Amino acid sequence: MRQTVIAGNWKMNKTPSETRLLLNEFKELLKNSKSKIIICVPTISLKDACEIAKDTNINIGAQNVYFEERGAFTGETSPEMLDDIGVKYVIIGHSERRKFFGDTDDTVNKKVIKAIEHGITPIICCGETLSQREKGVAINWVRKQIKIAYKDVTKEQAVNTIIAYEPIWAIGTGKVATSEQAQEVCHTIRKCLAFLYDEETAEKISILYGGSVTKSSIGEIVSQADIDGGLVGGASLTSEFAEIVNIADN
Ligand code: 13P
């Protein structure tokens, strides 16, 4: 049985002071939750966040990582740096990084490999645009993203990864994919993992849905056979996140 995972992606929101306040609030609100909780805060707040979350059931994640160990890469953060302060999760290949910062399927693959090498669990994002969905190529597109993301990742490593299916047209738009649409793609992703590895491995990997998740939609989303939780953007910035976790728990 896969544990439900509810991850929050704060994107470029919350100053370090605001981060400290909200995390302390979450610590109280979430202390009895059964789901695995991961909060991905801005890089500047990672160290503080790890200290606040220490000895709690909240895991801290980064929103990006670079694929080189060190060197002349101005502005980037290495996996060793994340590991050094206790970050155990990292979002890789979010559609906003692909759109605004040039991440590609190949750099996603390199980042996934580096994160794993440093014992950091990648949360690998995939998802189609509205025009790809309308053209009927969404499934093939996502399958291609997954195949490239997992290139040279062994079966033993793959079980320690998480996938987030985030249809781009549903991100920040208030338009949630229907549970049938989300389940169809997440099922395809699991079949793709079974093809790349085997059924047993595919069954162990958590697949999350992301895109306008709120307390009204989470219940139906997590009731789908191949959806193991949510990657929540906007609704992870307030106490609504605790309500989402609470609904997912039950
Ligand atoms: P919203 O929940 O704000 O649509 O964002 C989803 C997302 O991009 C999470 O990574």
XYZ file of C-alpha atoms and ligand atoms in Angstrom:
260
model
C 0.000 0.000 0.000
C 1.455 3.336 -1.023
C 1.328 6.106 1.587
C -0.619 9.209 0.549
C 1.745 12.088 -0.184
C 0.641 15.712 0.007
C 3.306 18.112 -1.172
C 3.122 21.886 -1.193
C 4.957 23.924 -3.805
C 5.244 27.468 -2.525
C 6.884 28.634 -5.786
C 8.310 32.190 -5.426
C 6.073 33.078 -2.488
C 6.735 33.847 1.189
C 9.739 35.736 2.508
C 11.969 33.957 5.026
C 10.061 35.607 7.907
C 6.703 34.616 6.441
C 8.045 31.106 5.868
C 8.989 30.736 9.510
C 5.522 31.878 10.622
C 3.600 29.602 8.272
C 5.751 26.551 8.936
C 5.311 26.954 12.672
C 1.564 27.158 12.095
C 1.654 24.018 9.885
C 3.710 22.184 12.501
C 0.820 22.481 14.934
C -1.971 21.898 12.423
C -0.381 18.845 10.846
C 1.144 17.097 13.824
C -1.324 14.191 13.777
C -1.575 13.649 10.044
C -1.042 10.244 8.483
C -0.047 11.383 5.001
C 3.541 12.087 4.105
C 3.887 15.874 4.024
C 6.496 17.667 1.937
C 6.750 21.461 1.773
C 8.889 22.887 -1.011
C 9.962 26.381 -0.029
C 12.082 28.966 -1.875
C 15.844 28.264 -1.795
C 16.581 31.207 0.500
C 14.371 29.699 3.213
C 15.489 26.078 2.975
C 17.896 26.152 5.914
C 15.428 27.841 8.280
C 12.682 25.519 7.093
C 14.786 22.416 7.776
C 15.492 23.655 11.287
C 11.818 24.361 12.003
C 10.721 21.011 10.583
C 13.364 18.997 12.413
C 11.764 16.272 14.584
C 8.321 16.918 13.071
C 6.379 14.996 10.411
C 6.980 17.788 7.870
C 9.613 17.119 5.224
C 11.257 20.028 3.467
C 11.867 20.054 -0.256
C 13.623 22.352 -2.722
C 12.006 23.547 -5.945
C 15.019 22.963 -8.182
C 18.599 21.690 -8.175
C 21.505 21.845 -10.620
C 23.091 18.738 -12.127
C 26.748 19.635 -11.567
C 28.566 19.064 -8.274
C 30.203 22.518 -8.054
C 31.859 25.216 -10.102
C 31.181 28.293 -12.192
C 27.382 28.087 -12.376
C 26.277 31.447 -11.009
C 23.002 31.377 -9.140
C 22.606 27.592 -9.024
C 22.339 25.225 -6.059
C 24.081 21.837 -6.044
C 22.608 18.639 -4.648
C 25.441 18.478 -2.112
C 24.410 21.897 -0.776
C 20.816 20.704 -0.357
C 21.960 17.501 1.302
C 24.262 19.405 3.662
C 21.348 21.285 5.243
C 19.070 18.253 5.380
C 16.837 18.702 2.333
C 15.451 15.300 1.382
C 13.168 16.140 -1.562
C 13.413 18.278 -4.671
C 10.907 19.169 -7.378
C 12.483 18.598 -10.782
C 11.177 19.723 -14.163
C 8.203 21.772 -13.006
C 6.459 23.212 -16.069
C 7.308 26.740 -14.902
C 11.004 25.831 -14.934
C 10.600 24.281 -18.366
C 8.774 27.373 -19.632
C 10.759 30.219 -18.040
C 14.187 28.746 -17.252
C 14.969 26.380 -20.081
C 14.648 23.006 -18.319
C 14.297 20.222 -20.884
C 13.640 16.495 -20.678
C 17.413 15.959 -20.844
C 18.305 18.377 -18.056
C 15.462 16.901 -16.008
C 17.069 13.468 -16.426
C 20.506 14.806 -15.376
C 19.011 16.503 -12.323
C 17.090 13.361 -11.352
C 20.277 11.292 -11.491
C 22.260 13.812 -9.436
C 19.560 14.181 -6.793
C 19.368 10.399 -6.391
C 23.171 10.162 -6.115
C 22.950 12.501 -3.134
C 20.082 10.648 -1.464
C 17.511 13.316 -2.325
C 14.131 12.091 -3.589
C 13.182 13.777 -6.857
C 9.568 14.810 -7.402
C 9.566 14.573 -11.189
C 6.989 16.776 -12.923
C 5.341 16.020 -16.225
C 2.240 17.228 -18.019
C 0.806 18.463 -21.279
C -0.341 21.854 -22.575
C -3.973 22.561 -23.460
C -3.230 22.362 -27.175
C -1.547 18.959 -26.744
C -4.623 17.726 -24.884
C -6.934 19.074 -27.556
C -4.865 17.415 -30.276
C -5.102 14.093 -28.429
C -1.334 13.745 -27.904
C -1.256 14.232 -24.105
C -0.700 10.576 -23.249
C 2.178 10.112 -25.672
C 3.765 13.366 -24.549
C 3.726 12.411 -20.882
C 4.993 8.926 -21.687
C 7.952 10.481 -23.523
C 8.684 12.827 -20.599
C 8.744 9.885 -18.194
C 10.931 7.694 -20.390
C 13.566 10.417 -20.700
C 13.384 11.413 -17.016
C 14.173 7.810 -15.985
C 16.970 7.174 -18.509
C 19.868 5.419 -16.685
C 17.894 5.312 -13.416
C 18.034 1.785 -11.990
C 15.060 -0.097 -10.613
C 16.440 0.204 -7.075
C 16.755 3.975 -7.520
C 13.381 4.367 -9.216
C 11.463 3.151 -6.170
C 12.740 6.200 -4.316
C 11.275 8.708 -6.738
C 7.939 10.492 -6.870
C 6.129 11.636 -10.004
C 3.778 14.615 -10.210
C 1.400 14.752 -13.151
C 0.561 18.421 -13.608
C -1.416 19.297 -16.735
C -0.153 22.780 -17.594
C -3.654 24.035 -18.407
C -4.741 23.236 -14.844
C -1.898 25.046 -13.044
C -2.973 28.255 -11.345
C -6.075 28.460 -13.526
C -8.694 27.113 -11.158
C -9.437 24.451 -13.810
C -8.861 21.088 -12.153
C -8.570 18.077 -14.434
C -11.520 15.756 -13.929
C -10.648 12.766 -11.798
C -11.112 10.561 -14.901
C -8.637 12.671 -16.906
C -6.106 12.644 -14.070
C -6.530 8.923 -13.421
C -6.162 8.091 -17.121
C -2.790 9.823 -17.357
C -1.551 8.567 -13.973
C -2.498 5.030 -15.004
C -0.546 5.490 -18.233
C 2.437 6.694 -16.213
C 2.279 3.590 -14.028
C 2.084 1.369 -17.105
C 5.075 3.193 -18.545
C 7.029 2.535 -15.316
C 6.068 -1.143 -15.516
C 7.376 -1.176 -19.101
C 10.653 0.529 -18.076
C 11.117 -1.626 -14.946
C 8.455 -4.129 -13.873
C 4.978 -4.206 -12.296
C 6.320 -4.500 -8.762
C 8.529 -1.429 -9.145
C 5.721 0.535 -10.785
C 3.415 -0.283 -7.870
C 5.903 1.205 -5.406
C 6.269 4.629 -7.025
C 3.985 7.416 -5.786
C 2.220 9.390 -8.494
C 0.693 12.719 -7.484
C -1.714 15.008 -9.295
C -1.098 18.765 -9.384
C -3.092 21.632 -10.884
C -5.545 23.808 -8.932
C -5.893 21.266 -6.114
C -8.052 22.619 -3.284
C -9.923 21.207 -0.310
C -12.913 20.715 -2.632
C -11.077 18.552 -5.159
C -8.514 16.571 -3.152
C -10.941 13.921 -1.879
C -11.954 12.732 -5.315
C -8.414 12.975 -6.643
C -6.882 10.721 -4.003
C -9.698 8.203 -4.367
C -8.404 7.288 -7.858
C -6.530 4.008 -8.114
C -3.303 5.387 -9.544
C -3.214 8.754 -7.774
C -1.357 8.729 -4.487
C -1.656 12.350 -3.464
C -1.326 15.926 -4.615
C 1.234 18.582 -5.444
C -0.486 21.730 -4.278
C 0.477 25.250 -5.364
C -1.724 28.187 -4.349
C -3.676 26.299 -1.697
C -0.460 25.334 0.112
C 0.168 28.976 1.045
C -2.543 29.162 3.695
C -4.060 26.972 6.395
C -6.205 25.411 3.638
C -3.216 23.116 3.140
C -3.896 21.505 6.526
C -7.519 20.950 5.512
C -6.329 19.298 2.286
C -4.050 16.973 4.249
C -6.863 16.199 6.664
C -9.234 15.230 3.828
C -6.537 13.139 2.117
C -5.894 11.322 5.417
C -9.474 10.090 5.644
P -1.742 25.435 -8.336
O -2.194 24.451 -7.286
O -1.614 26.829 -7.844
O -2.548 25.295 -9.593
O -0.241 24.997 -8.730
C 0.015 23.684 -9.050
C 1.471 23.488 -9.162
O 2.093 23.983 -10.093
C 2.144 22.740 -8.101
O 3.462 22.455 -8.447
